[in-house]
Structures are given as C-alpha cells and as structure tokens.
PDB file of C-alpha atoms in Angstrom:
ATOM      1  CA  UNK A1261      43.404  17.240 -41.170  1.00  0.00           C
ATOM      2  CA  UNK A1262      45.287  19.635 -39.844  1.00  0.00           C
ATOM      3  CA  UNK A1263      44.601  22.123 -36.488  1.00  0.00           C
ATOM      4  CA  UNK A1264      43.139  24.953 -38.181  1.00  0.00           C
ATOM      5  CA  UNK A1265      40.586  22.673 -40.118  1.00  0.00           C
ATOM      6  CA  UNK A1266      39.447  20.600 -36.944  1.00  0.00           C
ATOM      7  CA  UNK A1267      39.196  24.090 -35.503  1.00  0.00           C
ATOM      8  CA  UNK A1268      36.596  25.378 -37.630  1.00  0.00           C
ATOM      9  CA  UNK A1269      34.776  21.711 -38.273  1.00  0.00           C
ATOM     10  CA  UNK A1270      34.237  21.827 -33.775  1.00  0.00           C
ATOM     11  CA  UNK A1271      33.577  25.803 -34.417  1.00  0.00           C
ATOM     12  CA  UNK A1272      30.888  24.878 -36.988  1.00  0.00           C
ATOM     13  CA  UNK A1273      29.538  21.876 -35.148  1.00  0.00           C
ATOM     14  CA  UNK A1274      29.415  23.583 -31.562  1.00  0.00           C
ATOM     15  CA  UNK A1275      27.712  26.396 -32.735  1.00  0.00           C
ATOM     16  CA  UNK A1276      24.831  23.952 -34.314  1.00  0.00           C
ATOM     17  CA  UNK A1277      24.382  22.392 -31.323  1.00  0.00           C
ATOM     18  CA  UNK A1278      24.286  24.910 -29.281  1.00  0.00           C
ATOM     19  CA  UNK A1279      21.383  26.581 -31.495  1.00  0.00           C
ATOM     20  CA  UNK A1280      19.919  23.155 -31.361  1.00  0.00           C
ATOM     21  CA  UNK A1281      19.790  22.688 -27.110  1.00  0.00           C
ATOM     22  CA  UNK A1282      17.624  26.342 -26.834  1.00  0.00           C
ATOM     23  CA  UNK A1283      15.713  26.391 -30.134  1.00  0.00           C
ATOM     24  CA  UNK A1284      13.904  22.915 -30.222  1.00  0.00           C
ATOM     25  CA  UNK A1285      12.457  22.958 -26.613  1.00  0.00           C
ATOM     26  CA  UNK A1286      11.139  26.558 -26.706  1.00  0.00           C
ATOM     27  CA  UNK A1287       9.590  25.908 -29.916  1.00  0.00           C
ATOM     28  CA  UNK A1288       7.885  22.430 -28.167  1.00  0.00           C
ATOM     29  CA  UNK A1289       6.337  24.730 -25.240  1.00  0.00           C
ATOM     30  CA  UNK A1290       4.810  27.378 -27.591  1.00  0.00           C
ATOM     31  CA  UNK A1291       3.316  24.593 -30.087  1.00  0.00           C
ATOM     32  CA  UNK A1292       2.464  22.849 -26.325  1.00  0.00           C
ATOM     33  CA  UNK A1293       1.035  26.169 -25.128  1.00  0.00           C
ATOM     34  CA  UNK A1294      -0.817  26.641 -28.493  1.00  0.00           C
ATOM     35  CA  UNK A1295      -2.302  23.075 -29.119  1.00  0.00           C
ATOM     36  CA  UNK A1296      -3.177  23.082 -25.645  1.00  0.00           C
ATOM     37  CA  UNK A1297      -5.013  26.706 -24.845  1.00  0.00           C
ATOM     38  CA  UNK A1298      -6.416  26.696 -28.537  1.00  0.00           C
ATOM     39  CA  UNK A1299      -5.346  29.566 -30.638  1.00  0.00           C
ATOM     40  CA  UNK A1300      -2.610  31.616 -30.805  1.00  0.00           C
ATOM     41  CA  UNK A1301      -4.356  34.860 -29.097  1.00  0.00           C
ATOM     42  CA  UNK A1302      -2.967  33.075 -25.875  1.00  0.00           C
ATOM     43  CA  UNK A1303       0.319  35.188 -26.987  1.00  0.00           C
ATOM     44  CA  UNK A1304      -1.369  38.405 -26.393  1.00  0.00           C
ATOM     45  CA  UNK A1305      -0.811  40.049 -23.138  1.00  0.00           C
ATOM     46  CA  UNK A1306       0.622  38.886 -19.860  1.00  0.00           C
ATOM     47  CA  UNK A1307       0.931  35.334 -21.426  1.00  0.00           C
ATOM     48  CA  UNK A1308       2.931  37.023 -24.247  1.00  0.00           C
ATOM     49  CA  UNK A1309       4.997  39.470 -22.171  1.00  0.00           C
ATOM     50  CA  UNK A1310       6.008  36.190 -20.448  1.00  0.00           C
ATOM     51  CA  UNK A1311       7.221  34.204 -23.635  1.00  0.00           C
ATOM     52  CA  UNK A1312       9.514  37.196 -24.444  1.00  0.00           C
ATOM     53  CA  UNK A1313      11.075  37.824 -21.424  1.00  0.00           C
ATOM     54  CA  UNK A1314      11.575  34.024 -21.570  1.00  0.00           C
ATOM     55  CA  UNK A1315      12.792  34.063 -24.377  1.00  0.00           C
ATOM     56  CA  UNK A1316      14.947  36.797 -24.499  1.00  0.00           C
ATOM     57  CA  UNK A1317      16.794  34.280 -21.452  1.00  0.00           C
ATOM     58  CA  UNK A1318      17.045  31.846 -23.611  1.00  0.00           C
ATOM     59  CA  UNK A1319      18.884  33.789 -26.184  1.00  0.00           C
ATOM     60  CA  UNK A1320      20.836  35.078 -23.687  1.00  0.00           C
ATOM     61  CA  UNK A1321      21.609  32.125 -22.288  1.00  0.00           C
ATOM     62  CA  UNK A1322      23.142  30.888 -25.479  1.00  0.00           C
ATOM     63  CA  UNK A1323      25.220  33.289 -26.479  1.00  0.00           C
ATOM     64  CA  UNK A1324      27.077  33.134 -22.544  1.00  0.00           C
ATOM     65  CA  UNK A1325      27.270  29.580 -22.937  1.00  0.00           C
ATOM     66  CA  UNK A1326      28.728  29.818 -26.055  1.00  0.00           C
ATOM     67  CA  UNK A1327      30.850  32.398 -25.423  1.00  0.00           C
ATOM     68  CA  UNK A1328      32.129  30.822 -22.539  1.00  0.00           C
ATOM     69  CA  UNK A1329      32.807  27.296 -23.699  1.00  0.00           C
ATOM     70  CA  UNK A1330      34.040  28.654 -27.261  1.00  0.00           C
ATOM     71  CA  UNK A1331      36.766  30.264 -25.155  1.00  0.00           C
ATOM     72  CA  UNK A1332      37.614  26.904 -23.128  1.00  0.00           C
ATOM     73  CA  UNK A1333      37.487  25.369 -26.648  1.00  0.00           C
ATOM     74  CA  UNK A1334      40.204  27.995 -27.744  1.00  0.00           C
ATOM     75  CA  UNK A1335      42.251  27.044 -24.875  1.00  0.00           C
ATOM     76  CA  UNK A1336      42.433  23.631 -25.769  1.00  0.00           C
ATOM     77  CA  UNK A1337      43.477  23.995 -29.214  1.00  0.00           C
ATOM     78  CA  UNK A1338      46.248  26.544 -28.237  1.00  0.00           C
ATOM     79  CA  UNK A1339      47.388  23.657 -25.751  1.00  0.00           C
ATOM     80  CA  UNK A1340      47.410  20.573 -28.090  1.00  0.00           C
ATOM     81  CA  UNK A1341      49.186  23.104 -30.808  1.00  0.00           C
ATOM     82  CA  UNK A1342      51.758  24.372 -27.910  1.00  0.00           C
ATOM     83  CA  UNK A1343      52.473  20.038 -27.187  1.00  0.00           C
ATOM     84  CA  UNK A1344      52.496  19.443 -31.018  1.00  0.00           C
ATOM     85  CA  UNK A1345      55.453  22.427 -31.367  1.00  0.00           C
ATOM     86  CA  UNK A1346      57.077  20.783 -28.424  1.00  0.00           C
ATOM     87  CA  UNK A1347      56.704  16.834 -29.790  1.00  0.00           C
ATOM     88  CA  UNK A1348      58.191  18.730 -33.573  1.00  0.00           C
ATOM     89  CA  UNK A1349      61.257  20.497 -31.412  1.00  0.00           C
ATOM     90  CA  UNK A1350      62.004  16.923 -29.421  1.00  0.00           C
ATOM     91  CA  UNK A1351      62.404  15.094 -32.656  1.00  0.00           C
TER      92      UNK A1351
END
C-alpha cells in the first residue's frame, strides 16, 4: 500500500468512527427516554426543545472533533511522507 491509499483507508475509517462515538449513545437515551416515559409525545415541548439543542451539540461536536483531529491526521502523513523523501534521497 502506498501513502495515498492508507490515507484514504484512516480517512474512511476515522470518519466511521467518529459517526459511531455521537450517533449510538444519543440514539440509547431517546429509546431510554421513550421506553421509559411511555410514548413518544414526551418529544413535544420543553422535553423536545431540549433533545435538539442537545443534539444540535452533538453534531457540532463531531464535526470540531473531526475537523480538528483530521487536520493532526494530515500532519502526520505529510511528516512520515517528508522522512520517506529523506530515507529515498539518503540511499
């Protein structure tokens, strides 16, 4: 494999994983809430305007998290490439 393929295999897999770490336990608290209060009118009103604004963080949360350890991730690659053009000029 070369750089550019181990690139987009991390991009690929990051980007699952991240979806994965704010998707599955938001979706456990509203089944929770649900299963818990009894019906889904719960998610009418106050209760409601609560579960957006929380997850509208969530979201948010994601894509700043992502954003900002995509770029370390960059950084990384560019680094191993830069000692892999140095290790191919030493030889």
């Amino acid at each position: 494999m070369n750089i550019k393929d181990l690139e987009t295999y991390a991009k690929r897999n990051f980007d699952s994983a991240i979806c994965l770490i704010g998707v599955i336990p938001f979706t456990i608290f509203i089944y929770l809430l649900v299963v818990q209060l009894g019906s889904i009118d719960i998610l009418v009103g106050y209760t409601g305007y609560i579960m957006l604004v929380s997850m509208s963080l969530i979201i948010l949360g994601i894509a700043m998290a992502r954003k900002m350890l995509w770029v370390l991730i960059n950084r990384i690659f560019e680094f191993n490439k830069n000692v892999v053009d140095l290790q191919n000029e030493l030889v």
